[in-house]
């Protein structure tokens, strides 16, 4: 494994990241506590930044509340033009952004570049949506009144983002909020806050007014969110992260009746039917498993293969997974970077041991990688029984368990046997069968004959314990809008 040291270029990029909280109209006190960000590939510190307190969260909320009225009154076209400027600024700094993402999160530089395009695209998409949200004007059924609706920004919004897509998860929330006319407080993940601070700088330089976007980095996320959610100036919370934390936030939100968007855990099944194009199914399975190192809530967590093609599928799939080079994401030869931290590696190891103990066979990988950094290899487990933990819990790493099924009914029943319902993937050449299975799958998104579903123009989100609301597409902006209905007397 190549363990690259932080290069001079990387140091220059890190120097360009602000190390203070980004709160409009407020200068942080000098006695601020700090938090240190580590590179998961080396486990070495890369930058020390401000560690915000719950009080800082309230100051950020104050700034967002103060800016809210003015921002809500800007014209949709002005907001659109400003977001377009931000999009161009992010594209202009693509290489810096990508390097920063790799340094703090670990993914390969090529995946980080893809994330920058994906993340920037949310800004471009919502710069276009800013001028498109509509109300309606119609006669009431009894003919006595006119029903007129319009949309208004929900108000100051707390956006809590995860570590796995440090840029894209921030822009997927900030862009629709700003387009709708909301001001925001972004609380990035403690493990990967640098990309958000860099983005905040670009937002400021592009001309986003003071207080409209505030960024509070903290190691005390529960304390910060609790303090802010008790304050009635806050009107919305959008969270991407674990179901456990999401449920706690939903419970807390009831006090102030906050609007909520929750993008939570998944347990995506990937089903390969006997009539599938096997090469395409293998390609899709590799993508669905290894995109972002398996650290995505839409990663395929369980691979269900019809028993008649399982040997052939496992053979081809294992050969592809065995050829994946593990290493530091900055090394161009690397196809799979480190996991985010030691706990993530422990979880993969634990789930693999559990499955093997229950009868599974490791065809590829399945062993920890010694040395510095948090590495776990691409792993394929065959003959995984339904009792294995990995069939029920999200592994969030590059471990692919294969389960062999006999009938379509069994495949659907296994696929739906989970409290989660975010994404599913199916591979079949028979469109009638595809439609029938899609209708039965309990998930918010389904990929058909492909290993990805994510797209800025599509509504991303889940059902059951995978969350509430949608991000992306024309649906995403509605999450930041309230409907106002006016009844005009027709008499
Ligand atoms: C996630 O893992 O939370 C988001 C993944 C994506 O947007 O594709």
Short mmCIF file of C-alpha atoms and ligand atoms in Angstrom, two decimals:
data_model
loop_
_atom_site.label_atom_id
_atom_site.label_comp_id
_atom_site.label_asym_id
_atom_site.label_seq_id
_atom_site.Cartn_x
_atom_site.Cartn_y
_atom_site.Cartn_z
CA UNK A 1 0.00 0.00 0.00
CA UNK A 2 1.33 3.43 -0.87
CA UNK A 3 1.16 5.74 2.14
CA UNK A 4 1.56 9.16 0.60
CA UNK A 5 2.46 12.01 2.90
CA UNK A 6 0.51 15.25 2.70
CA UNK A 7 2.03 17.06 -0.26
CA UNK A 8 2.90 20.72 -0.52
CA UNK A 9 -0.09 21.21 -2.76
CA UNK A 10 -2.35 19.60 -0.15
CA UNK A 11 -0.85 21.83 2.54
CA UNK A 12 -1.62 24.89 0.43
CA UNK A 13 -5.22 23.73 0.06
CA UNK A 14 -5.54 23.08 3.79
CA UNK A 15 -4.16 26.58 4.49
CA UNK A 16 -6.99 28.02 2.39
CA UNK A 17 -9.62 26.43 4.66
CA UNK A 18 -10.84 28.89 7.32
CA UNK A 19 -10.27 27.53 10.84
CA UNK A 20 -13.00 29.63 12.50
CA UNK A 21 -16.75 29.19 12.70
CA UNK A 22 -18.53 30.95 9.84
CA UNK A 23 -21.24 33.01 11.46
CA UNK A 24 -22.61 36.14 9.81
CA UNK A 25 -21.98 39.36 11.68
CA UNK A 26 -20.35 37.69 14.66
CA UNK A 27 -16.68 37.39 15.59
CA UNK A 28 -15.91 34.25 17.57
CA UNK A 29 -14.26 34.69 20.97
CA UNK A 30 -10.52 34.04 21.24
CA UNK A 31 -10.84 31.37 23.93
CA UNK A 32 -12.49 28.96 21.57
CA UNK A 33 -11.97 25.23 22.01
CA UNK A 34 -10.56 23.36 19.02
CA UNK A 35 -11.10 20.07 17.25
CA UNK A 36 -8.57 18.25 15.10
CA UNK A 37 -9.35 16.61 11.79
CA UNK A 38 -7.45 13.44 10.82
CA UNK A 39 -6.63 11.80 7.50
CA UNK A 40 -8.18 8.30 7.60
CA UNK A 41 -5.48 6.99 5.24
CA UNK A 42 -2.65 7.84 7.64
CA UNK A 43 -4.42 8.57 10.92
CA UNK A 44 -2.32 11.74 11.09
CA UNK A 45 -3.80 15.14 12.02
CA UNK A 46 -4.36 17.44 9.05
CA UNK A 47 -5.90 20.59 10.53
CA UNK A 48 -7.18 22.03 13.79
CA UNK A 49 -10.31 24.18 13.67
CA UNK A 50 -12.79 25.83 16.04
CA UNK A 51 -14.97 23.52 18.12
CA UNK A 52 -18.28 25.34 18.39
CA UNK A 53 -20.44 25.22 21.52
CA UNK A 54 -24.25 25.14 21.86
CA UNK A 55 -23.97 28.87 22.51
CA UNK A 56 -22.24 29.30 19.14
CA UNK A 57 -25.15 27.41 17.60
CA UNK A 58 -27.55 29.94 19.09
CA UNK A 59 -25.43 32.83 17.79
CA UNK A 60 -25.52 31.27 14.34
CA UNK A 61 -29.29 30.90 14.65
CA UNK A 62 -29.47 34.57 15.67
CA UNK A 63 -27.52 35.54 12.53
CA UNK A 64 -29.73 33.32 10.34
CA UNK A 65 -32.90 34.74 11.93
CA UNK A 66 -31.70 38.31 11.43
CA UNK A 67 -30.93 37.72 7.76
CA UNK A 68 -34.10 35.68 7.13
CA UNK A 69 -36.58 38.42 6.23
CA UNK A 70 -34.31 40.22 3.82
CA UNK A 71 -33.25 36.97 2.13
CA UNK A 72 -36.85 35.78 1.82
CA UNK A 73 -37.70 39.02 0.04
CA UNK A 74 -34.95 38.83 -2.56
CA UNK A 75 -36.29 37.99 -5.99
CA UNK A 76 -36.16 34.36 -7.15
CA UNK A 77 -34.07 35.55 -10.10
CA UNK A 78 -31.50 37.22 -7.82
CA UNK A 79 -31.22 34.01 -5.78
CA UNK A 80 -30.93 32.01 -8.97
CA UNK A 81 -28.13 34.19 -10.34
CA UNK A 82 -26.24 34.09 -7.05
CA UNK A 83 -26.46 30.28 -6.85
CA UNK A 84 -25.17 30.08 -10.42
CA UNK A 85 -22.16 32.17 -9.33
CA UNK A 86 -21.56 29.79 -6.42
CA UNK A 87 -21.79 26.81 -8.82
CA UNK A 88 -19.15 28.38 -11.04
CA UNK A 89 -16.92 29.14 -8.03
CA UNK A 90 -17.09 25.49 -6.91
CA UNK A 91 -16.31 24.23 -10.41
CA UNK A 92 -13.43 26.68 -10.56
CA UNK A 93 -12.01 25.19 -7.35
CA UNK A 94 -12.79 21.56 -8.27
CA UNK A 95 -9.31 20.24 -7.82
CA UNK A 96 -8.85 21.91 -4.41
CA UNK A 97 -12.27 20.64 -3.27
CA UNK A 98 -11.55 17.09 -4.46
CA UNK A 99 -8.18 16.99 -2.71
CA UNK A 100 -9.75 18.27 0.48
CA UNK A 101 -12.46 15.60 0.32
CA UNK A 102 -9.85 12.86 -0.14
CA UNK A 103 -7.69 14.22 2.66
CA UNK A 104 -10.44 14.35 5.27
CA UNK A 105 -12.73 11.51 4.14
CA UNK A 106 -10.34 9.10 2.42
CA UNK A 107 -12.16 8.30 -0.85
CA UNK A 108 -10.05 8.12 -4.00
CA UNK A 109 -9.24 11.36 -5.76
CA UNK A 110 -11.18 10.21 -8.81
CA UNK A 111 -14.28 9.56 -6.66
CA UNK A 112 -13.75 12.90 -4.93
CA UNK A 113 -13.70 14.61 -8.34
CA UNK A 114 -16.96 12.86 -9.18
CA UNK A 115 -18.40 14.07 -5.88
CA UNK A 116 -17.41 17.66 -6.69
CA UNK A 117 -19.30 17.49 -9.99
CA UNK A 118 -22.27 15.81 -8.25
CA UNK A 119 -22.23 18.32 -5.37
CA UNK A 120 -21.82 21.35 -7.64
CA UNK A 121 -24.65 20.06 -9.80
CA UNK A 122 -27.10 20.41 -6.88
CA UNK A 123 -26.22 24.12 -6.82
CA UNK A 124 -26.71 24.43 -10.57
CA UNK A 125 -29.99 22.49 -10.42
CA UNK A 126 -31.44 24.67 -7.65
CA UNK A 127 -30.20 27.85 -9.29
CA UNK A 128 -32.61 26.79 -12.03
CA UNK A 129 -35.41 25.62 -9.70
CA UNK A 130 -35.30 28.92 -7.75
CA UNK A 131 -37.44 30.59 -10.41
CA UNK A 132 -39.84 27.67 -10.98
CA UNK A 133 -41.80 26.85 -7.86
CA UNK A 134 -45.45 27.60 -8.41
CA UNK A 135 -48.77 28.10 -6.67
CA UNK A 136 -52.25 27.61 -8.12
CA UNK A 137 -55.36 29.61 -8.78
CA UNK A 138 -58.65 27.77 -9.22
CA UNK A 139 -62.35 28.03 -8.68
CA UNK A 140 -63.62 26.13 -5.64
CA UNK A 141 -65.89 23.15 -6.47
CA UNK A 142 -69.01 25.02 -5.25
CA UNK A 143 -68.07 28.05 -7.37
CA UNK A 144 -68.26 30.42 -4.40
CA UNK A 145 -64.58 31.25 -3.96
CA UNK A 146 -61.23 31.23 -5.66
CA UNK A 147 -58.52 29.04 -4.17
CA UNK A 148 -55.15 30.74 -4.51
CA UNK A 149 -51.97 29.21 -3.15
CA UNK A 150 -48.46 30.55 -2.92
CA UNK A 151 -45.23 29.23 -1.41
CA UNK A 152 -43.19 30.88 1.30
CA UNK A 153 -39.78 29.94 2.74
CA UNK A 154 -40.09 27.92 5.96
CA UNK A 155 -37.44 30.09 7.63
CA UNK A 156 -34.09 29.46 9.37
CA UNK A 157 -33.07 25.85 8.83
CA UNK A 158 -30.53 23.66 10.61
CA UNK A 159 -28.75 21.40 8.13
CA UNK A 160 -26.85 18.46 9.63
CA UNK A 161 -24.61 16.62 7.19
CA UNK A 162 -22.73 13.31 7.34
CA UNK A 163 -19.04 12.57 6.72
CA UNK A 164 -19.44 10.28 3.68
CA UNK A 165 -20.08 12.97 1.02
CA UNK A 166 -18.63 16.11 2.63
CA UNK A 167 -19.55 18.39 -0.29
CA UNK A 168 -22.59 16.82 -1.96
CA UNK A 169 -24.63 16.35 1.21
CA UNK A 170 -24.02 20.01 2.11
CA UNK A 171 -24.97 21.38 -1.31
CA UNK A 172 -28.00 19.06 -1.55
CA UNK A 173 -29.37 20.91 1.49
CA UNK A 174 -27.94 24.44 1.18
CA UNK A 175 -28.88 24.95 -2.48
CA UNK A 176 -32.64 24.19 -2.25
CA UNK A 177 -32.86 26.10 1.05
CA UNK A 178 -31.29 29.20 -0.43
CA UNK A 179 -33.31 28.87 -3.64
CA UNK A 180 -36.51 28.73 -1.57
CA UNK A 181 -35.48 31.86 0.38
CA UNK A 182 -34.40 30.21 3.65
CA UNK A 183 -31.32 31.11 5.66
CA UNK A 184 -29.33 28.21 7.10
CA UNK A 185 -26.99 26.96 9.78
CA UNK A 186 -24.85 24.09 8.51
CA UNK A 187 -23.48 21.65 11.07
CA UNK A 188 -21.03 19.42 9.17
CA UNK A 189 -19.82 16.08 10.50
CA UNK A 190 -17.08 16.36 13.11
CA UNK A 191 -14.88 13.98 11.07
CA UNK A 192 -15.08 15.95 7.79
CA UNK A 193 -15.80 19.64 8.43
CA UNK A 194 -13.07 21.14 6.21
CA UNK A 195 -14.90 20.87 2.88
CA UNK A 196 -17.87 22.74 4.40
CA UNK A 197 -15.64 25.53 5.70
CA UNK A 198 -14.02 25.85 2.27
CA UNK A 199 -17.49 25.91 0.67
CA UNK A 200 -18.58 28.62 3.13
CA UNK A 201 -15.66 30.71 2.01
CA UNK A 202 -16.67 30.32 -1.64
CA UNK A 203 -20.28 31.21 -0.78
CA UNK A 204 -19.10 34.39 0.93
CA UNK A 205 -16.77 35.33 -1.93
CA UNK A 206 -19.58 34.76 -4.46
CA UNK A 207 -21.66 37.38 -2.61
CA UNK A 208 -24.06 35.36 -0.43
CA UNK A 209 -25.03 37.97 2.18
CA UNK A 210 -23.85 37.78 5.78
CA UNK A 211 -25.99 35.49 7.95
CA UNK A 212 -27.63 33.63 5.05
CA UNK A 213 -25.27 30.64 5.39
CA UNK A 214 -23.60 29.98 8.74
CA UNK A 215 -21.32 27.03 9.47
CA UNK A 216 -20.76 25.74 12.99
CA UNK A 217 -18.20 22.97 13.36
CA UNK A 218 -18.47 21.07 16.63
CA UNK A 219 -17.63 17.90 18.51
CA UNK A 220 -20.85 18.36 20.50
CA UNK A 221 -23.53 17.76 17.88
CA UNK A 222 -26.26 16.62 20.34
CA UNK A 223 -25.74 19.67 22.61
CA UNK A 224 -25.75 22.07 19.67
CA UNK A 225 -28.85 20.66 17.98
CA UNK A 226 -30.76 20.39 21.25
CA UNK A 227 -30.11 24.05 22.13
CA UNK A 228 -31.09 25.22 18.67
CA UNK A 229 -34.21 23.07 18.43
CA UNK A 230 -35.59 24.53 21.67
CA UNK A 231 -35.38 28.02 20.16
CA UNK A 232 -38.49 28.98 18.22
CA UNK A 233 -36.52 31.06 15.71
CA UNK A 234 -35.50 27.74 14.13
CA UNK A 235 -38.18 26.42 11.76
CA UNK A 236 -36.68 23.36 10.10
CA UNK A 237 -34.14 20.57 10.50
CA UNK A 238 -32.73 18.58 7.61
CA UNK A 239 -30.58 15.66 8.69
CA UNK A 240 -28.62 12.96 6.87
CA UNK A 241 -27.19 10.27 9.09
CA UNK A 242 -28.08 7.28 11.21
CA UNK A 243 -31.64 6.20 11.96
CA UNK A 244 -30.89 6.25 15.71
CA UNK A 245 -29.94 9.94 15.65
CA UNK A 246 -32.73 10.75 13.17
CA UNK A 247 -35.38 9.35 15.50
CA UNK A 248 -34.00 11.39 18.40
CA UNK A 249 -34.13 14.55 16.31
CA UNK A 250 -37.70 13.85 15.18
CA UNK A 251 -38.74 13.42 18.83
CA UNK A 252 -37.03 16.69 19.81
CA UNK A 253 -38.58 18.53 16.87
CA UNK A 254 -42.11 17.95 18.10
CA UNK A 255 -41.70 20.61 20.80
CA UNK A 256 -41.42 23.48 18.32
CA UNK A 257 -43.32 21.58 15.56
CA UNK A 258 -40.35 21.88 13.21
CA UNK A 259 -40.46 20.86 9.56
CA UNK A 260 -38.24 17.79 9.21
CA UNK A 261 -36.35 16.10 6.39
CA UNK A 262 -34.66 12.87 7.39
CA UNK A 263 -32.35 10.89 5.12
CA UNK A 264 -31.42 7.90 7.27
CA UNK A 265 -29.98 4.41 7.10
CA UNK A 266 -30.57 1.79 4.44
CA UNK A 267 -30.16 -1.94 3.88
CA UNK A 268 -30.35 -2.05 0.08
CA UNK A 269 -30.96 -5.41 -1.56
CA UNK A 270 -29.48 -5.99 -5.01
CA UNK A 271 -31.42 -8.79 -6.74
CA UNK A 272 -30.01 -10.69 -9.70
CA UNK A 273 -32.67 -12.78 -11.49
CA UNK A 274 -31.81 -15.76 -13.64
CA UNK A 275 -32.56 -13.87 -16.87
CA UNK A 276 -30.22 -10.97 -16.06
CA UNK A 277 -27.32 -9.95 -18.26
CA UNK A 278 -24.74 -11.33 -15.82
CA UNK A 279 -21.85 -9.14 -16.93
CA UNK A 280 -24.00 -6.07 -16.45
CA UNK A 281 -25.24 -7.38 -13.09
CA UNK A 282 -21.64 -7.89 -11.94
CA UNK A 283 -20.72 -4.38 -13.09
CA UNK A 284 -23.76 -2.97 -11.25
CA UNK A 285 -22.99 -4.96 -8.11
CA UNK A 286 -19.38 -3.75 -8.02
CA UNK A 287 -20.56 -0.15 -8.40
CA UNK A 288 -23.41 -0.49 -5.90
CA UNK A 289 -21.03 -2.06 -3.37
CA UNK A 290 -17.80 -0.11 -3.87
CA UNK A 291 -19.01 3.40 -4.72
CA UNK A 292 -17.64 5.57 -1.92
CA UNK A 293 -15.95 2.46 -0.48
CA UNK A 294 -19.37 1.05 0.42
CA UNK A 295 -19.86 4.02 2.76
CA UNK A 296 -23.16 5.19 1.39
CA UNK A 297 -26.69 4.65 2.60
CA UNK A 298 -27.65 3.46 -0.90
CA UNK A 299 -24.78 0.95 -1.13
CA UNK A 300 -26.04 -2.58 -1.80
CA UNK A 301 -25.91 -4.22 1.61
CA UNK A 302 -27.23 -7.62 0.48
CA UNK A 303 -26.77 -9.33 -2.88
CA UNK A 304 -29.56 -11.80 -3.62
CA UNK A 305 -28.84 -14.06 -6.60
CA UNK A 306 -31.04 -16.71 -8.20
CA UNK A 307 -29.56 -20.12 -7.38
CA UNK A 308 -29.34 -21.16 -11.03
CA UNK A 309 -26.87 -18.35 -11.88
CA UNK A 310 -25.25 -17.88 -8.47
CA UNK A 311 -22.05 -19.85 -9.19
CA UNK A 312 -21.42 -17.94 -12.41
CA UNK A 313 -22.26 -14.60 -10.78
CA UNK A 314 -20.05 -15.20 -7.74
CA UNK A 315 -17.16 -16.30 -9.94
CA UNK A 316 -17.26 -13.14 -12.11
CA UNK A 317 -18.04 -10.83 -9.18
CA UNK A 318 -15.22 -12.27 -7.06
CA UNK A 319 -12.70 -11.78 -9.86
CA UNK A 320 -13.65 -8.11 -10.17
CA UNK A 321 -13.58 -7.50 -6.42
CA UNK A 322 -10.22 -9.27 -6.04
CA UNK A 323 -8.67 -6.89 -8.57
CA UNK A 324 -9.51 -3.76 -6.55
CA UNK A 325 -6.37 -1.97 -5.32
CA UNK A 326 -6.59 -0.71 -1.76
CA UNK A 327 -4.57 2.33 -0.74
CA UNK A 328 -4.31 6.02 -0.01
CA UNK A 329 -6.92 7.89 -2.05
CA UNK A 330 -4.32 10.40 -3.24
CA UNK A 331 -2.42 7.61 -5.03
CA UNK A 332 -3.71 7.38 -8.63
CA UNK A 333 -3.33 3.56 -8.52
CA UNK A 334 -5.86 3.27 -5.68
CA UNK A 335 -9.38 2.05 -6.47
CA UNK A 336 -10.54 1.67 -2.85
CA UNK A 337 -9.52 4.11 -0.11
CA UNK A 338 -9.59 3.71 3.65
CA UNK A 339 -12.73 3.57 5.76
CA UNK A 340 -13.50 6.65 7.80
CA UNK A 341 -12.19 5.38 11.16
CA UNK A 342 -11.25 2.37 13.27
CA UNK A 343 -14.85 1.74 14.32
CA UNK A 344 -15.85 1.32 10.67
CA UNK A 345 -13.10 -1.28 10.19
CA UNK A 346 -14.16 -3.07 13.40
CA UNK A 347 -17.75 -3.24 12.13
CA UNK A 348 -16.70 -4.86 8.83
CA UNK A 349 -14.50 -7.37 10.68
CA UNK A 350 -17.26 -8.15 13.17
CA UNK A 351 -19.91 -8.71 10.48
CA UNK A 352 -17.56 -10.90 8.42
CA UNK A 353 -16.66 -13.05 11.45
CA UNK A 354 -20.33 -13.31 12.38
CA UNK A 355 -21.35 -14.45 8.86
CA UNK A 356 -18.49 -16.97 8.61
CA UNK A 357 -19.38 -18.29 12.05
CA UNK A 358 -22.91 -18.88 10.77
CA UNK A 359 -21.80 -20.78 7.67
CA UNK A 360 -20.75 -18.18 5.05
CA UNK A 361 -17.57 -18.59 3.00
CA UNK A 362 -15.13 -15.73 2.29
CA UNK A 363 -14.38 -15.92 -1.43
CA UNK A 364 -12.38 -12.67 -1.57
CA UNK A 365 -10.90 -10.51 1.23
CA UNK A 366 -12.33 -10.85 4.72
CA UNK A 367 -9.17 -9.95 6.63
CA UNK A 368 -8.13 -6.68 8.24
CA UNK A 369 -5.14 -4.86 6.75
CA UNK A 370 -2.38 -4.27 9.32
CA UNK A 371 -0.58 -0.91 9.62
CA UNK A 372 -1.55 2.74 9.85
CA UNK A 373 -4.83 4.02 8.44
CA UNK A 374 -8.25 2.42 8.48
CA UNK A 375 -8.24 -0.12 5.67
CA UNK A 376 -10.54 -3.04 4.97
CA UNK A 377 -10.33 -4.88 1.62
CA UNK A 378 -13.07 -5.53 -0.92
CA UNK A 379 -14.72 -8.69 0.38
CA UNK A 380 -17.16 -11.22 -1.08
CA UNK A 381 -18.97 -13.66 1.19
CA UNK A 382 -20.91 -16.51 -0.42
CA UNK A 383 -23.69 -18.72 1.02
CA UNK A 384 -24.51 -16.11 3.66
CA UNK A 385 -27.45 -17.30 5.76
CA UNK A 386 -30.39 -15.05 6.61
CA UNK A 387 -29.44 -15.15 10.31
CA UNK A 388 -26.15 -13.30 9.65
CA UNK A 389 -26.07 -9.76 11.08
CA UNK A 390 -24.99 -8.30 7.75
CA UNK A 391 -28.34 -9.36 6.24
CA UNK A 392 -30.13 -7.06 8.70
CA UNK A 393 -27.72 -4.26 9.60
CA UNK A 394 -25.93 -1.76 7.38
CA UNK A 395 -22.24 -2.73 7.13
CA UNK A 396 -21.19 0.64 5.57
CA UNK A 397 -18.04 -0.86 4.07
CA UNK A 398 -16.76 -2.91 1.11
CA UNK A 399 -18.22 -6.25 2.24
CA UNK A 400 -20.65 -7.98 -0.16
CA UNK A 401 -22.69 -10.88 1.21
CA UNK A 402 -24.31 -13.16 -1.40
CA UNK A 403 -27.54 -15.00 -0.58
CA UNK A 404 -28.97 -17.56 -3.03
CA UNK A 405 -32.74 -17.54 -3.60
CA UNK A 406 -35.06 -19.97 -5.38
CA UNK A 407 -38.17 -17.98 -6.40
CA UNK A 408 -39.23 -14.38 -7.12
CA UNK A 409 -41.50 -14.52 -4.06
CA UNK A 410 -38.57 -15.47 -1.86
CA UNK A 411 -36.40 -12.69 -3.32
CA UNK A 412 -39.07 -10.05 -2.62
CA UNK A 413 -39.75 -11.38 0.85
CA UNK A 414 -36.04 -11.35 1.80
CA UNK A 415 -35.57 -7.92 0.21
CA UNK A 416 -38.44 -6.44 2.23
CA UNK A 417 -37.49 -8.16 5.49
CA UNK A 418 -35.94 -5.04 7.00
CA UNK A 419 -37.21 -1.96 8.82
CA UNK A 420 -35.34 0.14 6.24
CA UNK A 421 -36.60 1.19 2.82
CA UNK A 422 -34.17 3.48 1.06
CA UNK A 423 -32.91 1.89 -2.18
CA UNK A 424 -33.13 -1.45 -4.01
CA UNK A 425 -31.48 -2.67 -7.19
CA UNK A 426 -32.77 -5.31 -9.58
CA UNK A 427 -31.22 -6.98 -12.62
CA UNK A 428 -33.46 -8.73 -15.16
CA UNK A 429 -34.06 -8.53 -18.91
CA UNK A 430 -37.83 -9.08 -18.53
CA UNK A 431 -39.58 -5.71 -18.24
CA UNK A 432 -42.87 -7.26 -17.06
CA UNK A 433 -41.07 -9.02 -14.25
CA UNK A 434 -39.14 -5.81 -13.45
CA UNK A 435 -42.36 -3.80 -13.12
CA UNK A 436 -43.98 -6.48 -10.95
CA UNK A 437 -40.98 -6.58 -8.61
CA UNK A 438 -40.65 -2.77 -8.50
CA UNK A 439 -44.30 -2.60 -7.40
CA UNK A 440 -43.64 -4.98 -4.52
CA UNK A 441 -40.34 -3.57 -3.23
CA UNK A 442 -40.64 -1.44 -0.11
CA UNK A 443 -38.10 1.27 -0.88
CA UNK A 444 -38.12 4.90 -1.92
CA UNK A 445 -35.79 4.29 -4.89
CA UNK A 446 -35.12 1.37 -7.24
CA UNK A 447 -32.23 1.00 -9.67
CA UNK A 448 -33.06 -1.25 -12.63
CA UNK A 449 -30.12 -2.86 -14.44
CA UNK A 450 -27.77 -0.27 -12.93
CA UNK A 451 -25.85 0.10 -9.67
CA UNK A 452 -26.58 3.75 -8.91
CA UNK A 453 -29.74 5.80 -8.38
CA UNK A 454 -28.30 9.15 -7.32
CA UNK A 455 -29.10 12.06 -9.60
CA UNK A 456 -29.58 15.74 -8.79
CA UNK A 457 -32.78 15.83 -10.85
CA UNK A 458 -34.36 12.88 -9.00
CA UNK A 459 -36.11 12.70 -5.59
CA UNK A 460 -33.66 10.96 -3.24
CA UNK A 461 -35.20 9.51 -0.08
CA UNK A 462 -36.69 6.54 1.66
CA UNK A 463 -39.69 5.04 3.41
CA UNK A 464 -40.09 3.13 6.70
CA UNK A 465 -37.11 3.73 9.03
CA UNK A 466 -35.07 5.24 6.18
CA UNK A 467 -36.60 8.64 6.66
CA UNK A 468 -38.98 11.43 5.73
CA UNK A 469 -39.03 13.76 2.75
CA UNK A 470 -37.00 13.93 -0.43
CA UNK A 471 -33.82 15.71 -1.52
CA UNK A 472 -33.00 16.63 -5.11
CA UNK A 473 -35.33 17.06 -8.04
CA UNK A 474 -38.26 19.45 -7.98
CA UNK A 475 -39.38 17.72 -4.75
CA UNK A 476 -36.24 18.90 -2.88
CA UNK A 477 -37.16 22.58 -2.85
CA UNK A 478 -40.67 21.87 -1.51
CA UNK A 479 -39.06 20.70 1.73
CA UNK A 480 -38.08 24.34 2.36
CA UNK A 481 -41.43 25.88 1.42
CA UNK A 482 -44.71 26.36 3.26
CA UNK A 483 -47.96 26.59 1.29
CA UNK A 484 -50.15 29.59 1.96
CA UNK A 485 -53.76 29.32 0.82
CA UNK A 486 -55.94 32.40 0.31
CA UNK A 487 -59.71 32.08 -0.18
CA UNK A 488 -61.04 34.96 -2.34
CA UNK A 489 -64.75 35.53 -2.13
CA UNK A 490 -66.28 35.31 -5.59
CA UNK A 491 -69.58 36.87 -4.76
C1 LIG B 1 -25.79 9.01 1.18
O1 LIG B 1 -25.11 8.03 1.28
O2 LIG B 1 -26.31 9.53 2.19
C2 LIG B 1 -26.06 9.72 -0.13
C3 LIG B 1 -25.60 8.98 -1.30
C4 LIG B 1 -25.88 9.64 -2.62
O3 LIG B 1 -26.30 10.79 -2.73
O4 LIG B 1 -25.70 8.95 -3.60
#
